[in-house]
Short mmCIF file of C-alpha atoms in Angstrom, two decimals:
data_model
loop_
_atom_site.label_atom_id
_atom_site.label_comp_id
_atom_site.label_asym_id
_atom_site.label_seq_id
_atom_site.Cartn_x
_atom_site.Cartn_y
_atom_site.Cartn_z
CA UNK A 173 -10.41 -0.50 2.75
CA UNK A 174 -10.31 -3.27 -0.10
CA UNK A 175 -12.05 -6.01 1.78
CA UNK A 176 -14.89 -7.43 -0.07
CA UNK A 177 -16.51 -8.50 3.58
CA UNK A 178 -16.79 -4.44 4.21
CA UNK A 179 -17.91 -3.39 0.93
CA UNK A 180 -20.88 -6.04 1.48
CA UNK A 181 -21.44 -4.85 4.43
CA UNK A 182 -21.97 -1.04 3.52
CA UNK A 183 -24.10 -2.41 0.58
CA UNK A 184 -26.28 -3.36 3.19
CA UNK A 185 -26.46 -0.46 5.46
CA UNK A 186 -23.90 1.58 5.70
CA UNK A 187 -24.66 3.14 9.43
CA UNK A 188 -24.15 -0.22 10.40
CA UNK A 189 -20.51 -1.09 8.55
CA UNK A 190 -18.52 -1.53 11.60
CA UNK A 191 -14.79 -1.38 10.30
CA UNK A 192 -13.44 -2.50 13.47
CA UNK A 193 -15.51 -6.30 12.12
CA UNK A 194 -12.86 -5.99 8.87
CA UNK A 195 -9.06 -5.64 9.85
CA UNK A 196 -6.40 -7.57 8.64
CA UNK A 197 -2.31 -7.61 7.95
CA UNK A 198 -1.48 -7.68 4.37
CA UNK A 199 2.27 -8.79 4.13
CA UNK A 200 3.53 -9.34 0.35
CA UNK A 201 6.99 -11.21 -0.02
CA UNK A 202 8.82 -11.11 -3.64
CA UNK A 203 11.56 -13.11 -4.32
CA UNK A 204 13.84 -15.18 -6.25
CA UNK A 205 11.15 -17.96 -7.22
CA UNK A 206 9.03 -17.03 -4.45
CA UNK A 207 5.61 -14.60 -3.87
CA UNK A 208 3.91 -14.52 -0.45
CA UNK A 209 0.69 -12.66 -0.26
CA UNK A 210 -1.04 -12.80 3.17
CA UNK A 211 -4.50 -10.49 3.98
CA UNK A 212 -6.88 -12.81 5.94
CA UNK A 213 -9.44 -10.49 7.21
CA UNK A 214 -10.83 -11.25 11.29
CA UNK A 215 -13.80 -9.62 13.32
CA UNK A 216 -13.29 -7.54 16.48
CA UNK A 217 -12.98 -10.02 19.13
CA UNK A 218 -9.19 -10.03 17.22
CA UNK A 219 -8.66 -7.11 17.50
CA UNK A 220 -6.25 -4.92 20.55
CA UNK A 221 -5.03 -1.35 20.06
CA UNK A 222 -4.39 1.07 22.18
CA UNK A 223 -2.24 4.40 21.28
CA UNK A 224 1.45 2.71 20.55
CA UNK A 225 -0.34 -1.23 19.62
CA UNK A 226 -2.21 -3.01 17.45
CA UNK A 227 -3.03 -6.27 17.54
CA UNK A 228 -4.80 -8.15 14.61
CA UNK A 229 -5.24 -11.99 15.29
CA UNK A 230 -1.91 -13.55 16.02
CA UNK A 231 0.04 -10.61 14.96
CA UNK A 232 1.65 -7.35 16.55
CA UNK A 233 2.82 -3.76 15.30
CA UNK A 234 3.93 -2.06 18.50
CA UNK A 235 5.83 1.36 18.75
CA UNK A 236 9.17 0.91 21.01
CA UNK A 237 11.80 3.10 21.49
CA UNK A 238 11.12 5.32 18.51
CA UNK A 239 11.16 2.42 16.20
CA UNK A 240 8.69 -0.32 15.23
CA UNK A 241 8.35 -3.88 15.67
CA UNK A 242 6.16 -6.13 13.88
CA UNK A 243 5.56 -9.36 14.80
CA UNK A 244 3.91 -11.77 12.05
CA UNK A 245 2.39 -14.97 12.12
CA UNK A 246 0.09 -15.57 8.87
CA UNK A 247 -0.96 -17.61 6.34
CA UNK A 248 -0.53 -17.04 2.51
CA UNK A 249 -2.95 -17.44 0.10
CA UNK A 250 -4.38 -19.06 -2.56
CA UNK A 251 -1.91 -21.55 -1.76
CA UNK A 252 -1.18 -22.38 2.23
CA UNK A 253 2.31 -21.10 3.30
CA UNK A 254 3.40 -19.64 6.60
CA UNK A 255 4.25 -16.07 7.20
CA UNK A 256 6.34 -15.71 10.65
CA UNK A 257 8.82 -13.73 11.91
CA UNK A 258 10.01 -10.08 13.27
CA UNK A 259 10.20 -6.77 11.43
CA UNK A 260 11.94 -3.51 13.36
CA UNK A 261 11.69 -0.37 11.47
CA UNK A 262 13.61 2.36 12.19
CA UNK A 263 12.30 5.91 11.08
CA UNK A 264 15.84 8.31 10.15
CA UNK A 265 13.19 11.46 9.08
CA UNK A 266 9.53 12.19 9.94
CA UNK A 267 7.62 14.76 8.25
CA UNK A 268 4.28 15.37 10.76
CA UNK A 269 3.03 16.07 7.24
CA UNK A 270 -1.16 15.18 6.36
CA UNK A 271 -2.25 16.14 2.73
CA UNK A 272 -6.22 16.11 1.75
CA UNK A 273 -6.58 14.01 -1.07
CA UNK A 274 -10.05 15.28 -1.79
CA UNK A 275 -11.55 18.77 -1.97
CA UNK A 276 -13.64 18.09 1.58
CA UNK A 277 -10.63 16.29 3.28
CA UNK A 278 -12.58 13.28 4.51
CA UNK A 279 -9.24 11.58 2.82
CA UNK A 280 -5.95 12.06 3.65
CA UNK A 281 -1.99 10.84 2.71
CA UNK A 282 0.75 11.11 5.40
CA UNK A 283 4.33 9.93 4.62
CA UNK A 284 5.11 9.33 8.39
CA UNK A 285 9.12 7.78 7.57
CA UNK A 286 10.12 8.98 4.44
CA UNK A 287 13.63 7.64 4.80
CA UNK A 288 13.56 4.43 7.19
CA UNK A 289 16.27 1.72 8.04
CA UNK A 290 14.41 -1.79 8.51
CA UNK A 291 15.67 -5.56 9.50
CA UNK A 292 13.54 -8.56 8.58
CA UNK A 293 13.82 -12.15 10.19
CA UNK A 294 11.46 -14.45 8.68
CA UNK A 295 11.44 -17.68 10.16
CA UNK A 296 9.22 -18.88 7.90
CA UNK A 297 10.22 -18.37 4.64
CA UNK A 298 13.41 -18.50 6.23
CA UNK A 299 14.45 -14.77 4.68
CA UNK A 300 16.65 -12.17 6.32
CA UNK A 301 17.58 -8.82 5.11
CA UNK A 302 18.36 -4.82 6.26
CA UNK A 303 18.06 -2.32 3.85
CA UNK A 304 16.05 0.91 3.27
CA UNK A 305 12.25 1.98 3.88
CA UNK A 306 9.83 3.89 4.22
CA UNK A 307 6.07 4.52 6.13
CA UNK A 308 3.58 6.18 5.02
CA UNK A 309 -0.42 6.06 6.10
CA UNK A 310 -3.87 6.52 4.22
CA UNK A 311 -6.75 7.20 6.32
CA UNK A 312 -10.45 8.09 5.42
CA UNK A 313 -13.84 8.56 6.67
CA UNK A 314 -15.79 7.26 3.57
CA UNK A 315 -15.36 4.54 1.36
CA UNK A 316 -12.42 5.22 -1.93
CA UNK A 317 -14.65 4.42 -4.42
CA UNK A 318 -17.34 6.74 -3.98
CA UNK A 319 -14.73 9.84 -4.07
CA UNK A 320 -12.20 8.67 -6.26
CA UNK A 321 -11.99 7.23 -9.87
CA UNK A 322 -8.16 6.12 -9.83
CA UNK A 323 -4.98 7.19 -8.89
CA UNK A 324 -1.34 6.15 -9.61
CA UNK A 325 1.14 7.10 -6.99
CA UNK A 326 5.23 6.37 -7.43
CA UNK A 327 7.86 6.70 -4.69
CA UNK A 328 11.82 6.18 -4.99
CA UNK A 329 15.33 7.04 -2.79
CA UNK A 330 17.12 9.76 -4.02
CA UNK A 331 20.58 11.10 -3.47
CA UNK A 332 21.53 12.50 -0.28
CA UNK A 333 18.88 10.21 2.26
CA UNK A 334 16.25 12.15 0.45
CA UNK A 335 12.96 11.12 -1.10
CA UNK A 336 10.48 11.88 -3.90
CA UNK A 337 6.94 10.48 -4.15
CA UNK A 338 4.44 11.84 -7.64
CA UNK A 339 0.53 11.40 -6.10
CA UNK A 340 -1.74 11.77 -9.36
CA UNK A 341 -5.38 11.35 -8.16
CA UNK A 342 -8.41 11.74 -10.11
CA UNK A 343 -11.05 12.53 -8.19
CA UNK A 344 -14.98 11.43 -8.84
CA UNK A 345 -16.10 15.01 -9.28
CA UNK A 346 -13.92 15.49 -12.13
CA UNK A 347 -11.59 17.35 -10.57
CA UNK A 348 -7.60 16.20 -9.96
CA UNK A 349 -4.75 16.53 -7.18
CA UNK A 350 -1.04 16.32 -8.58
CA UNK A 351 1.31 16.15 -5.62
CA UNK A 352 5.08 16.28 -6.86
CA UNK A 353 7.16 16.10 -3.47
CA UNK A 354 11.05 16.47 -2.67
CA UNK A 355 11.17 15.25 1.22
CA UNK A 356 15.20 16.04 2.24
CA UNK A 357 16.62 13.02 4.58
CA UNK A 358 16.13 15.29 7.44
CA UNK A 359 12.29 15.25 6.65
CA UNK A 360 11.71 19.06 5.17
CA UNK A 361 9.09 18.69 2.64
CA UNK A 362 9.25 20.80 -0.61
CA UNK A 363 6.94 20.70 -3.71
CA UNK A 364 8.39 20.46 -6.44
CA UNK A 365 7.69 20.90 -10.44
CA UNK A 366 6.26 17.63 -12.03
CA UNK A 367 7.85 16.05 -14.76
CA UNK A 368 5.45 14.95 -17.69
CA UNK A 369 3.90 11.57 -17.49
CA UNK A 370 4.15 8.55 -19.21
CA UNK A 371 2.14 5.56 -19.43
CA UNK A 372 3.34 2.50 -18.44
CA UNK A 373 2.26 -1.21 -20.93
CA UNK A 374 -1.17 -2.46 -19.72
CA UNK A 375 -0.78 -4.96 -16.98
CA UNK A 376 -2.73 -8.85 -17.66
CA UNK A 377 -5.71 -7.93 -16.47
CA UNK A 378 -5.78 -4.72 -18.77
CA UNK A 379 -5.01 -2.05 -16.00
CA UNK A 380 -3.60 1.09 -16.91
CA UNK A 381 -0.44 3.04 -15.33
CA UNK A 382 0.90 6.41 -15.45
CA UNK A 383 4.31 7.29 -13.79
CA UNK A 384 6.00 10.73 -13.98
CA UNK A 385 9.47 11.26 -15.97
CA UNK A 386 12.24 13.90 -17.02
CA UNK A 387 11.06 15.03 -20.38
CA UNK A 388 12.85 13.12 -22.81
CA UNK A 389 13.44 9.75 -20.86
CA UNK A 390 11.48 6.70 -21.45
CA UNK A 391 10.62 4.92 -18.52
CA UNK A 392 11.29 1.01 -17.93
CA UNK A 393 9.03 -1.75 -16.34
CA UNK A 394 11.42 -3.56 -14.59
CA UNK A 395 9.36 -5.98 -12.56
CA UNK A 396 5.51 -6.07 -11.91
CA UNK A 397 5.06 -7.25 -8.34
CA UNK A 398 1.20 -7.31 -8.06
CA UNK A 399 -1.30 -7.60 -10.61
CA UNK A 400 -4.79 -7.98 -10.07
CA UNK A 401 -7.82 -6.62 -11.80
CA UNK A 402 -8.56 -3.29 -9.95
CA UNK A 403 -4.73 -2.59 -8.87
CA UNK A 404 -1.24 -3.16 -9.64
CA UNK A 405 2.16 -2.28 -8.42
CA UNK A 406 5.36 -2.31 -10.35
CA UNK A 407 9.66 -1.46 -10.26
CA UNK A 408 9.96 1.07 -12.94
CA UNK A 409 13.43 2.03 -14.35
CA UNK A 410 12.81 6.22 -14.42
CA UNK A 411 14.50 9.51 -14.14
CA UNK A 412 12.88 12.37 -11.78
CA UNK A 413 15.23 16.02 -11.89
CA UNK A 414 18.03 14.51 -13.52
CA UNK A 415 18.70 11.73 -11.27
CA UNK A 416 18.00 8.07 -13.16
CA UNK A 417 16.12 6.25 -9.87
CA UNK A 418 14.18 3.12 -9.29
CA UNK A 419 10.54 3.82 -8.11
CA UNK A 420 7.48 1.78 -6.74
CA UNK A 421 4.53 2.29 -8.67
CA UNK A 422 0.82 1.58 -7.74
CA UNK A 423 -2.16 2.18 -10.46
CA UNK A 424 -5.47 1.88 -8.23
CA UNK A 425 -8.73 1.92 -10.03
CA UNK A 426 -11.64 2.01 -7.68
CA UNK A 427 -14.41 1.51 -11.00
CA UNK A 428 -12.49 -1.96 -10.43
CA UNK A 429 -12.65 -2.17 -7.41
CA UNK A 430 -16.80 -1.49 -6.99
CA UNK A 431 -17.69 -4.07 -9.67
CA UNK A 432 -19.32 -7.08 -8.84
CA UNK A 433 -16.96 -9.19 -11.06
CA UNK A 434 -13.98 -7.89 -8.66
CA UNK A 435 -15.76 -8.44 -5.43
CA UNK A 436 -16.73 -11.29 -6.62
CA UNK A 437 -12.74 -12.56 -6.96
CA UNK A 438 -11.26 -10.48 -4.02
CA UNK A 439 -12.26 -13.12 -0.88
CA UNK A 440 -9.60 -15.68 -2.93
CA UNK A 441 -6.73 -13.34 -2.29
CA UNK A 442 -8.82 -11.86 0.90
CA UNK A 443 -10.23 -14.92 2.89
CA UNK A 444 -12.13 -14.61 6.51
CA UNK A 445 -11.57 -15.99 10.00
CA UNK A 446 -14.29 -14.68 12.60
#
């Protein structure tokens, strides 16, 4: 949905965007001393899917056994590195939950894991790790931009296996959606009172951040992980009902995003095979 090759393509005629032309795997690495990005984008000869597979180029996401595998084999960029190795992801709660992120519903959020268990053998950098994750899905039927101004959206583990995720979305026909979500470990979903926001210091390239707080707690930047010119994503340092957590944070402005200037930058971080 962020591929400049797309967004040229519906400048041109939009009944004639294919999407299935503009797939790719993003796969973003942070480490000690090392960042991987990978997104190269490739046309629909690479592409395979059926209802449990998708194929994109030389890489696999497969559903197995209630759990999925991911098998990668990319490229970073701007700099050449390899990307290769195995993910398995194992969902502990699933929600079968879909929320409209737009009046009409042409958009829509699901958090399909909540609460995951994953294992990670990278060959190439040479990383392995288990720990926690989670799985969610955006889908849509018309470009971001041309219903949505911005959003920022922060998820984090709570106590107890559970999960809470703040969606604040600000729509291009003024109005807003404010999702504030409790989802238990064993995937109930409850909606829950938002705490007041906060903003969050202005990235390099000037973007803006919100994230959601107790009343009366400052929240931290720990790390910024990504930070481009139409979207960033962050560790903040918060507290949400009491409980001091670490969330993920993503600001997303889509007035970014449809400038020329952006477009203009994205194929360095985005590049093309196909």
């Amino acid at each position: 949905m962020f591929s400049p090759w797309y967004a040229a393509a519906r400048r041109r005629s939009v009944a004639d965007a294919d999407p299935r032309r503009h797939v790719a795997i993003n796969v973003a690495l942070y480490g000690p001393g090392l960042h991987r990005w990978t997104m190269t984008e490739r046309g629909a000869d690479r592409l395979q899917r059926d209802a449990r597979t998708l194929c994109i180029g030389p890489s696999t996401l497969a559903w197995h056994d209630g759990r999925l595998q991911v098998e990668l084999d990319e490229w970073a960029v701007p700099w050449p590195a390899r990307v290769r190795g195995r993910l398995l992801l194992e969902p502990l709660s699933s929600t079968g939950a879909d929320f409209p992120l737009d009046a009409a519903g042409r958009h829509r959020w699901t958090p399909l894991a909540p609460s995951a268990r994953i294992e990670v053998e990278l060959d190439r950098p040479g990383w392995r790790w288990r720990g926690q994750a989670y799985l969610d899905g955006n889908h849509g039927a018309r470009p971001l931009e041309q219903d949505f101004v911005r959003w920022d959206w922060s998820r984090a583990a709570l106590p107890g296996g559970a999960t809470g995720v703040h969606y604040d979305v600000q729509r291009r026909d003024g109005s807003t959606l404010g999702l504030a979500l409790h989802i238990a470990n064993d995937g109930a979903i409850g909606s829950v009172e938002a705490p007041p926001p906060h903003a969050l210091p202005a990235s390099r390239w000037r973007m803006p951040g919100m994230v959601r707080a107790d009343a009366g707690h400052r929240p931290a930047l720990q790390r910024r992980l990504e930070d481009g010119p139409f979207y960033a994503r962050s560790l903040v340092e918060t507290r949400w009902r009491g409980e001091p957590v670490t969330a993920v944070h993503e600001s997303l402005s889509l007035d970014r995003f449809a400038a020329r200037w952006v477009q203009a930058l994205l194929p360095f971080r985005m590049p093309r095979r196909g």
